[in-house]
Amino acid sequence: MEIMQFNEFKEKLFAAAQKAGFEEFEAYYSTGESFRVNIYDKEIDDYSVNSTNGLGFRGLYNGSMGYAYTEILDDKAIDLLINNAKENAKLIDNSNELDIERIYEGSEKYPEINNYNQELDNVSENDKIEFAFEMERKALEKDERVKSVKYCTVASFSGSVAIVNSKGLELYSKENGIYSILIPVVSENGKSNTAVAFRIGRNFNQLHVDDIVNEAVENALAYIGAGTVKTGKYKILLKNDAAIDLLEAFAPIFSADRVQKGMSLLKNKVGKKIGSETLTIIDDPLMKNGMASSPFDGEGVACYTKEVVKDGNLITLLHNLKTAKKDGVKSTGNASRPSYSSTIDVSPSNFYVKPGQLDFDQLVEEIDDGLLITELQGLHSGANSISGDFSLAAKGFEISNGKIMRPVEQITVSGNFYSLMENVISVGSDLKFGLPSGYGCFGSPSIYIKELSVAGQ
């Protein structure tokens, strides 16, 4: 069976869809290539090179949106897509007009952003492998207390997305990127500790082995001799890394789809105060070098930068076309479609807490006595994004008289994310972003919180 090019395939698919009685329809075509190498004990432990491409078809049939997808573009796939989407549409309840998805005719104007660096695609696999070997070697040499390297990875990715529909919309974007992760294990007096350091970007020359090694090893060594603290309520300084993890865990509360389904406590809160005046949260799909930047969303709506929370007030929820219609507002360009096989959902892009004026040391001084939390664990099981409650294993440092003192571990930090937003006292200037997921890229500076409950001894 002859494999067709996308354009030829799309023409045949759309002709077949029209003939089959679809009222409106869309093809979502994505391609992707990825490389990954992991080094362990001076050898290549894991190595993979993958390429994927596939096409998702959705079409309105008898008032319901049916979905189907294929990884092979041939004549056989056209019949399969049409039949599967038709059967899929028949199973969907279309009695509520507001629940019906529509195909989008397009925005007036689309922003221009560049998420692709040609030079990155020219970096050889050998160069990436050598970089990973050098990270492990330098980590082991940096300090005699570094006993092993648990994780030492370099990975790169590139991909493209095309959205074409029966209403004349034709959109295309492409991106690439590279990241490295290092987790050294340090030991002293029979006790071990680890720390994570990573770098991500679109320019291989901006990844520096020494930077990553120094950060990872120094942070791991800083935990040596950690003890616990007395159970009680403490003023908390959430280090940017920990704040990122917490924001990512609770970002779904800002999805209009979650709110409409009763899975978020932000119902009827738009325009109202939900946080401290020092808290502003931004969704910026147009951020330069942002790892979740895009000119258009999963439905083809033009993306734009928005303040979701401004000075503690909820300005907007994140919407796709369907949720926007239900609330009588415009889509915020946050329809997500992580892959060609996915249905339409809602998710943020580059979603972050706006940084303030104080640097990290000034925050430590301001808190005077309290706890610096550098790492949170168990976010998948210990954070309830519906109620906002969390109870998480943590580690960090005691802060005394405005100075970072002894390391702390074997503690559990608990609270409620909705309350935490109200209890933000100061926000640092040290904005940092985590690694992207299929559901956005999250960032935060360090945040001083009035108090959280800490269980220790």
CSV table of C-alpha atoms in Angstrom, one decimal:
chain,number,residue,atom,x,y,z
A,1,MET,CA,0.0,0.0,0.0
A,2,GLU,CA,1.4,3.4,-1.0
A,3,ILE,CA,2.1,5.8,1.8
A,4,MET,CA,0.9,9.2,0.9
A,5,GLN,CA,2.2,12.7,1.7
A,6,PHE,CA,0.1,14.6,4.2
A,7,ASN,CA,-1.3,17.1,1.6
A,8,GLU,CA,-2.4,14.4,-0.8
A,9,PHE,CA,-3.8,12.3,2.1
A,10,LYS,CA,-5.7,15.2,3.5
A,11,GLU,CA,-7.4,16.0,0.2
A,12,LYS,CA,-8.6,12.4,-0.2
A,13,LEU,CA,-9.7,12.3,3.5
A,14,PHE,CA,-11.7,15.5,3.3
A,15,ALA,CA,-13.4,14.3,0.1
A,16,ALA,CA,-14.3,11.0,1.8
A,17,ALA,CA,-15.5,12.9,5.0
A,18,GLN,CA,-17.8,15.1,2.9
A,19,LYS,CA,-19.2,12.1,1.0
A,20,ALA,CA,-19.8,10.2,4.3
A,21,GLY,CA,-22.0,13.1,5.7
A,22,PHE,CA,-19.7,14.9,8.1
A,23,GLU,CA,-20.8,18.5,8.5
A,24,GLU,CA,-17.4,19.9,9.4
A,25,PHE,CA,-14.0,18.2,10.0
A,26,GLU,CA,-10.4,18.7,10.8
A,27,ALA,CA,-7.0,16.9,10.4
A,28,TYR,CA,-4.4,17.3,13.1
A,29,TYR,CA,-1.0,16.0,11.9
A,30,SER,CA,2.1,15.8,14.1
A,31,THR,CA,5.6,14.5,13.6
A,32,GLY,CA,8.3,14.0,16.2
A,33,GLU,CA,11.8,12.8,16.7
A,34,SER,CA,13.6,12.2,20.0
A,35,PHE,CA,17.0,11.1,21.2
A,36,ARG,CA,17.9,10.0,24.7
A,37,VAL,CA,21.0,8.7,26.4
A,38,ASN,CA,21.5,7.7,30.0
A,39,ILE,CA,25.0,7.0,31.5
A,40,TYR,CA,25.5,4.8,34.5
A,41,ASP,CA,28.8,3.6,36.0
A,42,LYS,CA,30.8,5.0,33.0
A,43,GLU,CA,28.7,3.1,30.5
A,44,ILE,CA,25.7,3.8,28.3
A,45,ASP,CA,22.9,2.4,30.3
A,46,ASP,CA,20.0,3.4,28.1
A,47,TYR,CA,19.9,4.8,24.6
A,48,SER,CA,16.9,5.4,22.3
A,49,VAL,CA,16.2,7.2,19.1
A,50,ASN,CA,12.5,7.4,18.1
A,51,SER,CA,10.4,9.0,15.4
A,52,THR,CA,6.7,9.2,15.5
A,53,ASN,CA,4.1,10.7,13.2
A,54,GLY,CA,0.3,10.4,13.1
A,55,LEU,CA,-2.9,12.0,12.1
A,56,GLY,CA,-5.9,12.7,14.3
A,57,PHE,CA,-9.2,13.2,12.5
A,58,ARG,CA,-12.3,14.7,14.1
A,59,GLY,CA,-15.6,15.6,12.5
A,60,LEU,CA,-19.1,16.6,13.3
A,61,TYR,CA,-21.5,13.9,12.4
A,62,ASN,CA,-25.3,14.1,13.2
A,63,GLY,CA,-24.5,16.9,15.7
A,64,SER,CA,-21.7,15.0,17.6
A,65,MET,CA,-17.9,15.2,17.3
A,66,GLY,CA,-16.3,11.9,16.5
A,67,TYR,CA,-12.6,11.2,16.8
A,68,ALA,CA,-10.2,8.7,15.1
A,69,TYR,CA,-6.5,8.5,14.4
A,70,THR,CA,-3.9,6.7,12.3
A,71,GLU,CA,-0.1,6.4,12.1
A,72,ILE,CA,-0.1,5.3,8.5
A,73,LEU,CA,-1.3,7.6,5.7
A,74,ASP,CA,-2.7,5.3,3.0
A,75,ASP,CA,-6.1,4.6,1.3
A,76,LYS,CA,-6.9,1.9,3.9
A,77,ALA,CA,-6.5,4.5,6.7
A,78,ILE,CA,-9.0,6.9,5.1
A,79,ASP,CA,-11.8,4.3,5.4
A,80,LEU,CA,-10.7,3.4,8.9
A,81,LEU,CA,-10.7,7.1,10.0
A,82,ILE,CA,-14.1,7.8,8.5
A,83,ASN,CA,-15.8,4.7,9.9
A,84,ASN,CA,-14.2,5.0,13.4
A,85,ALA,CA,-15.0,8.7,13.7
A,86,LYS,CA,-18.6,8.0,12.6
A,87,GLU,CA,-19.0,5.2,15.1
A,88,ASN,CA,-17.4,7.3,17.8
A,89,ALA,CA,-19.8,10.2,17.1
A,90,LYS,CA,-22.8,7.9,17.4
A,91,LEU,CA,-21.8,7.1,21.0
A,92,ILE,CA,-21.7,10.7,22.2
A,93,ASP,CA,-24.7,12.4,23.8
A,94,ASN,CA,-25.4,15.6,21.9
A,95,SER,CA,-28.6,16.6,23.7
A,96,ASN,CA,-26.9,19.6,25.3
A,97,GLU,CA,-26.1,22.2,22.7
A,98,LEU,CA,-23.3,23.6,24.9
A,99,ASP,CA,-21.5,20.3,25.0
A,100,ILE,CA,-21.1,20.1,21.3
A,101,GLU,CA,-17.5,20.7,20.0
A,102,ARG,CA,-17.1,22.8,16.9
A,103,ILE,CA,-14.4,23.1,14.2
A,104,TYR,CA,-12.8,26.6,14.3
A,105,GLU,CA,-12.8,28.9,11.3
A,106,GLY,CA,-9.6,30.6,12.5
A,107,SER,CA,-8.4,33.8,14.3
A,108,GLU,CA,-8.0,37.1,12.5
A,109,LYS,CA,-4.3,37.2,13.2
A,110,TYR,CA,-1.6,34.8,14.6
A,111,PRO,CA,1.5,35.8,16.5
A,112,GLU,CA,4.9,35.0,15.0
A,113,ILE,CA,7.2,33.1,17.4
A,114,ASN,CA,10.2,30.9,16.7
A,115,ASN,CA,10.5,27.7,18.6
A,116,TYR,CA,13.0,26.0,16.3
A,117,ASN,CA,16.8,26.3,16.1
A,118,GLN,CA,18.3,24.7,13.0
A,119,GLU,CA,21.7,24.5,14.6
A,120,LEU,CA,20.4,22.2,17.3
A,121,ASP,CA,19.3,19.6,14.7
A,122,ASN,CA,22.9,19.6,13.4
A,123,VAL,CA,24.4,18.6,16.8
A,124,SER,CA,25.6,15.0,16.5
A,125,GLU,CA,24.5,12.1,18.7
A,126,ASN,CA,28.2,11.6,19.6
A,127,ASP,CA,28.4,15.2,21.0
A,128,LYS,CA,25.3,14.6,23.2
A,129,ILE,CA,26.7,11.2,24.4
A,130,GLU,CA,30.1,12.8,25.2
A,131,PHE,CA,28.3,15.6,27.1
A,132,ALA,CA,26.5,12.9,29.2
A,133,PHE,CA,29.8,11.0,29.9
A,134,GLU,CA,31.5,14.3,30.9
A,135,MET,CA,28.7,15.1,33.3
A,136,GLU,CA,29.1,11.8,35.1
A,137,ARG,CA,32.9,11.9,35.1
A,138,LYS,CA,33.0,15.5,36.5
A,139,ALA,CA,30.4,14.7,39.2
A,140,LEU,CA,32.4,11.7,40.5
A,141,GLU,CA,35.6,13.8,40.5
A,142,LYS,CA,34.1,16.9,42.2
A,143,ASP,CA,34.1,15.5,45.7
A,144,GLU,CA,35.2,12.2,47.3
A,145,ARG,CA,31.8,12.0,49.0
A,146,VAL,CA,30.1,11.6,45.5
A,147,LYS,CA,29.8,7.8,45.5
A,148,SER,CA,27.7,7.3,42.3
A,149,VAL,CA,25.5,9.1,39.8
A,150,LYS,CA,21.9,7.8,40.0
A,151,TYR,CA,20.8,9.6,36.8
A,152,CYS,CA,22.8,11.2,34.1
A,153,THR,CA,20.7,11.9,30.9
A,154,VAL,CA,20.9,14.1,27.8
A,155,ALA,CA,17.8,14.1,25.6
A,156,SER,CA,16.7,16.1,22.6
A,157,PHE,CA,13.4,16.4,20.7
A,158,SER,CA,12.0,18.0,17.5
A,159,GLY,CA,8.5,18.0,16.1
A,160,SER,CA,5.9,19.8,14.1
A,161,VAL,CA,2.1,20.2,14.2
A,162,ALA,CA,-0.3,21.0,11.3
A,163,ILE,CA,-4.0,21.8,11.7
A,164,VAL,CA,-6.1,21.9,8.6
A,165,ASN,CA,-9.9,21.9,8.5
A,166,SER,CA,-13.0,22.2,6.2
A,167,LYS,CA,-13.4,25.8,7.1
A,168,GLY,CA,-10.2,26.8,5.3
A,169,LEU,CA,-7.9,26.9,8.3
A,170,GLU,CA,-4.3,25.9,7.6
A,171,LEU,CA,-1.8,26.2,10.5
A,172,TYR,CA,1.8,24.9,10.9
A,173,SER,CA,4.4,25.2,13.6
A,174,LYS,CA,7.6,23.4,14.6
A,175,GLU,CA,9.9,23.2,17.6
A,176,ASN,CA,13.0,21.5,19.0
A,177,GLY,CA,14.8,21.4,22.2
A,178,ILE,CA,17.5,19.7,24.4
A,179,TYR,CA,17.8,19.0,28.1
A,180,SER,CA,20.2,17.4,30.5
A,181,ILE,CA,19.5,16.0,34.0
A,182,LEU,CA,22.0,15.0,36.7
A,183,ILE,CA,21.3,13.3,40.1
A,184,PRO,CA,24.5,12.5,42.0
A,185,VAL,CA,24.5,10.3,45.2
A,186,VAL,CA,26.6,11.6,48.1
A,187,SER,CA,27.4,9.6,51.2
A,188,GLU,CA,29.0,10.4,54.6
A,189,ASN,CA,28.9,8.3,57.8
A,190,GLY,CA,26.6,5.7,56.2
A,191,LYS,CA,23.9,8.3,55.2
A,192,SER,CA,23.2,9.1,51.5
A,193,ASN,CA,21.6,12.1,49.9
A,194,THR,CA,20.8,13.2,46.3
A,195,ALA,CA,19.9,16.4,44.5
A,196,VAL,CA,18.6,17.1,41.0
A,197,ALA,CA,20.0,19.6,38.6
A,198,PHE,CA,18.8,20.1,35.0
A,199,ARG,CA,19.1,22.5,32.1
A,200,ILE,CA,16.8,22.9,29.1
A,201,GLY,CA,16.9,25.1,26.0
A,202,ARG,CA,17.1,25.2,22.2
A,203,ASN,CA,20.9,25.9,22.0
A,204,PHE,CA,23.3,23.1,22.8
A,205,ASN,CA,26.1,25.6,23.4
A,206,GLN,CA,24.2,27.1,26.3
A,207,LEU,CA,24.3,23.8,28.3
A,208,HIS,CA,27.5,23.8,30.4
A,209,VAL,CA,28.6,20.6,32.2
A,210,ASP,CA,30.3,22.5,35.0
A,211,ASP,CA,27.2,24.5,35.9
A,212,ILE,CA,25.0,21.4,36.2
A,213,VAL,CA,27.7,19.4,38.1
A,214,ASN,CA,28.4,22.2,40.6
A,215,GLU,CA,24.7,22.8,41.3
A,216,ALA,CA,23.8,19.1,41.7
A,217,VAL,CA,26.8,18.1,43.8
A,218,GLU,CA,26.8,21.2,46.0
A,219,ASN,CA,23.0,20.8,46.7
A,220,ALA,CA,23.4,17.1,47.5
A,221,LEU,CA,26.3,17.8,49.9
A,222,ALA,CA,24.4,20.5,51.6
A,223,TYR,CA,21.9,17.9,53.0
A,224,ILE,CA,24.6,15.9,54.8
A,225,GLY,CA,23.9,15.7,58.5
A,226,ALA,CA,20.2,16.5,58.1
A,227,GLY,CA,17.9,16.0,61.0
A,228,THR,CA,14.2,16.7,61.6
A,229,VAL,CA,12.4,19.5,63.5
A,230,LYS,CA,9.7,19.7,66.1
A,231,THR,CA,6.1,19.3,64.8
A,232,GLY,CA,4.4,22.7,64.5
A,233,LYS,CA,3.4,25.6,62.3
A,234,TYR,CA,6.3,27.4,60.6
A,235,LYS,CA,6.9,30.3,58.4
A,236,ILE,CA,7.9,28.7,55.1
A,237,LEU,CA,10.2,29.8,52.3
A,238,LEU,CA,9.4,27.6,49.3
A,239,LYS,CA,12.5,27.5,47.1
A,240,ASN,CA,11.7,28.0,43.4
A,241,ASP,CA,12.1,24.3,42.5
A,242,ALA,CA,9.6,23.3,45.2
A,243,ALA,CA,7.2,26.1,44.3
A,244,ILE,CA,7.3,25.0,40.7
A,245,ASP,CA,6.2,21.4,41.7
A,246,LEU,CA,3.4,22.7,43.8
A,247,LEU,CA,2.1,25.1,41.1
A,248,GLU,CA,2.2,22.2,38.5
A,249,ALA,CA,0.2,19.9,40.9
A,250,PHE,CA,-2.5,22.5,41.4
A,251,ALA,CA,-2.6,24.2,37.9
A,252,PRO,CA,-5.7,22.2,36.9
A,253,ILE,CA,-7.8,24.2,39.3
A,254,PHE,CA,-7.6,27.1,36.8
A,255,SER,CA,-9.1,25.0,34.0
A,256,ALA,CA,-12.6,26.1,33.1
A,257,ASP,CA,-13.4,22.5,32.2
A,258,ARG,CA,-12.5,21.4,35.8
A,259,VAL,CA,-14.5,24.3,37.3
A,260,GLN,CA,-17.6,23.4,35.1
A,261,LYS,CA,-17.4,19.8,36.2
A,262,GLY,CA,-17.2,20.7,39.9
A,263,MET,CA,-13.5,19.6,40.2
A,264,SER,CA,-12.2,23.0,41.3
A,265,LEU,CA,-13.3,25.4,44.0
A,266,LEU,CA,-13.0,28.4,41.7
A,267,LYS,CA,-16.6,28.3,40.6
A,268,ASN,CA,-18.1,31.8,40.4
A,269,LYS,CA,-14.7,33.3,41.6
A,270,VAL,CA,-13.7,35.1,38.4
A,271,GLY,CA,-13.3,38.8,39.3
A,272,LYS,CA,-12.9,38.0,43.0
A,273,LYS,CA,-9.9,37.9,45.3
A,274,ILE,CA,-8.5,34.4,45.7
A,275,GLY,CA,-4.9,35.3,46.8
A,276,SER,CA,-2.6,37.7,48.4
A,277,GLU,CA,-1.9,41.1,46.7
A,278,THR,CA,1.6,40.0,46.0
A,279,LEU,CA,0.5,37.0,43.9
A,280,THR,CA,0.2,37.3,40.1
A,281,ILE,CA,0.1,34.2,37.9
A,282,ILE,CA,0.7,34.5,34.2
A,283,ASP,CA,0.0,32.2,31.3
A,284,ASP,CA,2.4,33.2,28.5
A,285,PRO,CA,2.3,31.1,25.3
A,286,LEU,CA,4.4,33.7,23.4
A,287,MET,CA,7.4,33.7,25.8
A,288,LYS,CA,10.7,33.9,24.0
A,289,ASN,CA,12.5,30.5,24.4
A,290,GLY,CA,9.5,29.3,26.5
A,291,MET,CA,9.4,25.5,26.3
A,292,ALA,CA,5.6,25.5,25.9
A,293,SER,CA,5.3,28.5,23.6
A,294,SER,CA,3.0,28.2,20.6
A,295,PRO,CA,1.3,30.6,18.1
A,296,PHE,CA,-2.0,28.6,18.3
A,297,ASP,CA,-3.6,26.1,20.5
A,298,GLY,CA,-5.0,22.6,19.9
A,299,GLU,CA,-8.1,23.9,18.2
A,300,GLY,CA,-6.3,26.5,16.0
A,301,VAL,CA,-7.2,29.5,18.2
A,302,ALA,CA,-4.5,32.2,18.3
A,303,CYS,CA,-2.6,32.2,21.6
A,304,TYR,CA,-2.0,35.3,23.7
A,305,THR,CA,-0.4,36.3,27.0
A,306,LYS,CA,-2.8,36.7,29.9
A,307,GLU,CA,-2.7,37.3,33.7
A,308,VAL,CA,-4.8,34.5,35.2
A,309,VAL,CA,-4.4,35.9,38.7
A,310,LYS,CA,-3.5,39.6,39.1
A,311,ASP,CA,-2.6,41.1,42.5
A,312,GLY,CA,-4.5,38.2,44.1
A,313,ASN,CA,-7.7,38.6,41.9
A,314,LEU,CA,-8.8,35.8,39.6
A,315,ILE,CA,-9.0,37.5,36.2
A,316,THR,CA,-9.8,34.5,34.0
A,317,LEU,CA,-10.0,30.8,33.9
A,318,LEU,CA,-8.3,28.9,31.1
A,319,HIS,CA,-10.7,28.1,28.2
A,320,ASN,CA,-11.0,26.1,25.0
A,321,LEU,CA,-13.9,26.9,22.6
A,322,LYS,CA,-16.4,24.6,24.3
A,323,THR,CA,-15.8,25.8,27.9
A,324,ALA,CA,-15.8,29.4,26.6
A,325,LYS,CA,-19.2,29.0,25.0
A,326,LYS,CA,-20.6,27.5,28.2
A,327,ASP,CA,-19.4,30.6,30.2
A,328,GLY,CA,-20.3,33.1,27.5
A,329,VAL,CA,-16.7,34.3,27.0
A,330,LYS,CA,-14.0,34.0,24.4
A,331,SER,CA,-11.5,31.1,24.3
A,332,THR,CA,-8.3,32.0,26.0
A,333,GLY,CA,-6.4,29.8,23.4
A,334,ASN,CA,-5.7,27.1,26.0
A,335,ALA,CA,-7.2,24.1,24.1
A,336,SER,CA,-4.7,21.3,24.6
A,337,ARG,CA,-4.0,18.3,22.4
A,338,PRO,CA,-0.8,16.6,23.6
A,339,SER,CA,-0.8,14.3,20.6
A,340,TYR,CA,-2.6,13.3,17.4
A,341,SER,CA,-4.4,10.6,19.3
A,342,SER,CA,-5.7,12.9,22.1
A,343,THR,CA,-9.1,14.6,22.3
A,344,ILE,CA,-9.4,18.3,23.1
A,345,ASP,CA,-8.8,19.4,26.7
A,346,VAL,CA,-7.7,22.5,28.5
A,347,SER,CA,-4.1,23.2,29.8
A,348,PRO,CA,-1.8,26.1,30.4
A,349,SER,CA,1.3,27.0,28.3
A,350,ASN,CA,4.2,28.7,30.1
A,351,PHE,CA,2.4,29.1,33.4
A,352,TYR,CA,4.3,30.9,36.1
A,353,VAL,CA,4.2,33.1,39.3
A,354,LYS,CA,5.3,36.6,38.4
A,355,PRO,CA,8.6,37.4,40.1
A,356,GLY,CA,8.9,40.2,42.7
A,357,GLN,CA,11.8,42.5,43.7
A,358,LEU,CA,13.5,40.6,46.5
A,359,ASP,CA,16.4,38.3,45.8
A,360,PHE,CA,16.7,34.9,47.5
A,361,ASP,CA,19.0,36.2,50.3
A,362,GLN,CA,16.6,39.1,51.1
A,363,LEU,CA,13.7,36.6,51.4
A,364,VAL,CA,15.8,34.5,53.9
A,365,GLU,CA,16.5,37.6,55.9
A,366,GLU,CA,12.8,38.7,55.8
A,367,ILE,CA,11.6,35.3,57.1
A,368,ASP,CA,14.0,35.6,60.1
A,369,ASP,CA,13.0,32.2,61.7
A,370,GLY,CA,11.3,29.4,59.8
A,371,LEU,CA,12.0,26.7,57.2
A,372,LEU,CA,13.4,26.7,53.7
A,373,ILE,CA,11.7,23.9,51.8
A,374,THR,CA,13.9,22.9,48.8
A,375,GLU,CA,12.2,19.6,47.7
A,376,LEU,CA,8.7,18.2,47.9
A,377,GLN,CA,8.0,14.5,47.3
A,378,GLY,CA,4.8,12.4,46.6
A,379,LEU,CA,2.9,15.1,44.7
A,380,HIS,CA,1.0,12.5,42.7
A,381,SER,CA,-0.5,10.9,45.8
A,382,GLY,CA,-0.2,13.6,48.4
A,383,ALA,CA,-1.9,16.5,46.6
A,384,ASN,CA,-5.6,16.7,46.0
A,385,SER,CA,-6.3,19.2,43.1
A,386,ILE,CA,-10.0,19.2,43.8
A,387,SER,CA,-10.0,20.2,47.5
A,388,GLY,CA,-6.6,21.9,47.4
A,389,ASP,CA,-5.3,19.8,50.3
A,390,PHE,CA,-1.7,18.5,50.3
A,391,SER,CA,0.5,16.5,52.7
A,392,LEU,CA,4.0,16.0,51.2
A,393,ALA,CA,7.3,14.6,52.3
A,394,ALA,CA,9.9,17.4,52.2
A,395,LYS,CA,13.4,18.4,52.8
A,396,GLY,CA,15.2,21.7,53.2
A,397,PHE,CA,16.9,23.8,55.8
A,398,GLU,CA,16.2,25.6,59.1
A,399,ILE,CA,16.3,29.4,58.9
A,400,SER,CA,17.4,31.1,62.1
A,401,ASN,CA,18.0,34.9,62.6
A,402,GLY,CA,17.7,35.4,58.9
A,403,LYS,CA,20.4,32.8,58.0
A,404,ILE,CA,20.2,29.3,56.5
A,405,MET,CA,21.3,26.9,59.2
A,406,ARG,CA,21.2,23.1,59.4
A,407,PRO,CA,19.7,20.8,56.8
A,408,VAL,CA,16.3,19.2,57.5
A,409,GLU,CA,14.7,16.0,56.3
A,410,GLN,CA,12.1,13.4,57.4
A,411,ILE,CA,9.4,16.1,57.6
A,412,THR,CA,5.9,16.3,56.1
A,413,VAL,CA,4.6,19.7,55.0
A,414,SER,CA,0.8,20.0,54.8
A,415,GLY,CA,-1.7,22.7,54.0
A,416,ASN,CA,-4.2,23.8,51.4
A,417,PHE,CA,-3.3,25.4,48.0
A,418,TYR,CA,-6.2,27.9,48.1
A,419,SER,CA,-5.2,29.0,51.6
A,420,LEU,CA,-1.5,29.1,50.5
A,421,MET,CA,-2.4,31.6,47.7
A,422,GLU,CA,-3.9,33.9,50.4
A,423,ASN,CA,-0.9,33.5,52.7
A,424,VAL,CA,1.8,34.6,50.2
A,425,ILE,CA,3.8,37.4,51.9
A,426,SER,CA,6.6,38.0,49.5
A,427,VAL,CA,7.7,36.7,46.1
A,428,GLY,CA,11.4,36.5,45.1
A,429,SER,CA,13.1,37.6,41.9
A,430,ASP,CA,14.6,34.1,41.2
A,431,LEU,CA,12.1,32.9,38.5
A,432,LYS,CA,12.9,29.4,37.2
A,433,PHE,CA,11.1,27.0,35.0
A,434,GLY,CA,10.8,23.2,35.3
A,435,LEU,CA,10.9,20.7,32.5
A,436,PRO,CA,7.9,20.7,30.3
A,437,SER,CA,5.2,18.1,30.4
A,438,GLY,CA,2.6,17.4,27.8
A,439,TYR,CA,0.4,19.8,29.8
A,440,GLY,CA,2.5,23.0,30.0
A,441,CYS,CA,5.7,24.3,31.4
A,442,PHE,CA,5.6,25.7,35.0
A,443,GLY,CA,7.7,28.3,36.6
A,444,SER,CA,8.0,30.2,39.9
A,445,PRO,CA,10.4,32.2,42.0
A,446,SER,CA,10.9,31.4,45.6
A,447,ILE,CA,7.9,32.3,47.7
A,448,TYR,CA,7.6,33.3,51.4
A,449,ILE,CA,4.4,31.8,52.9
A,450,LYS,CA,2.9,33.0,56.2
A,451,GLU,CA,2.8,29.5,57.7
A,452,LEU,CA,2.3,25.8,56.9
A,453,SER,CA,2.0,22.8,59.2
A,454,VAL,CA,5.1,20.7,59.5
A,455,ALA,CA,5.2,17.2,61.0
A,456,GLY,CA,8.6,16.2,62.4
A,457,GLN,CA,9.3,14.7,65.7
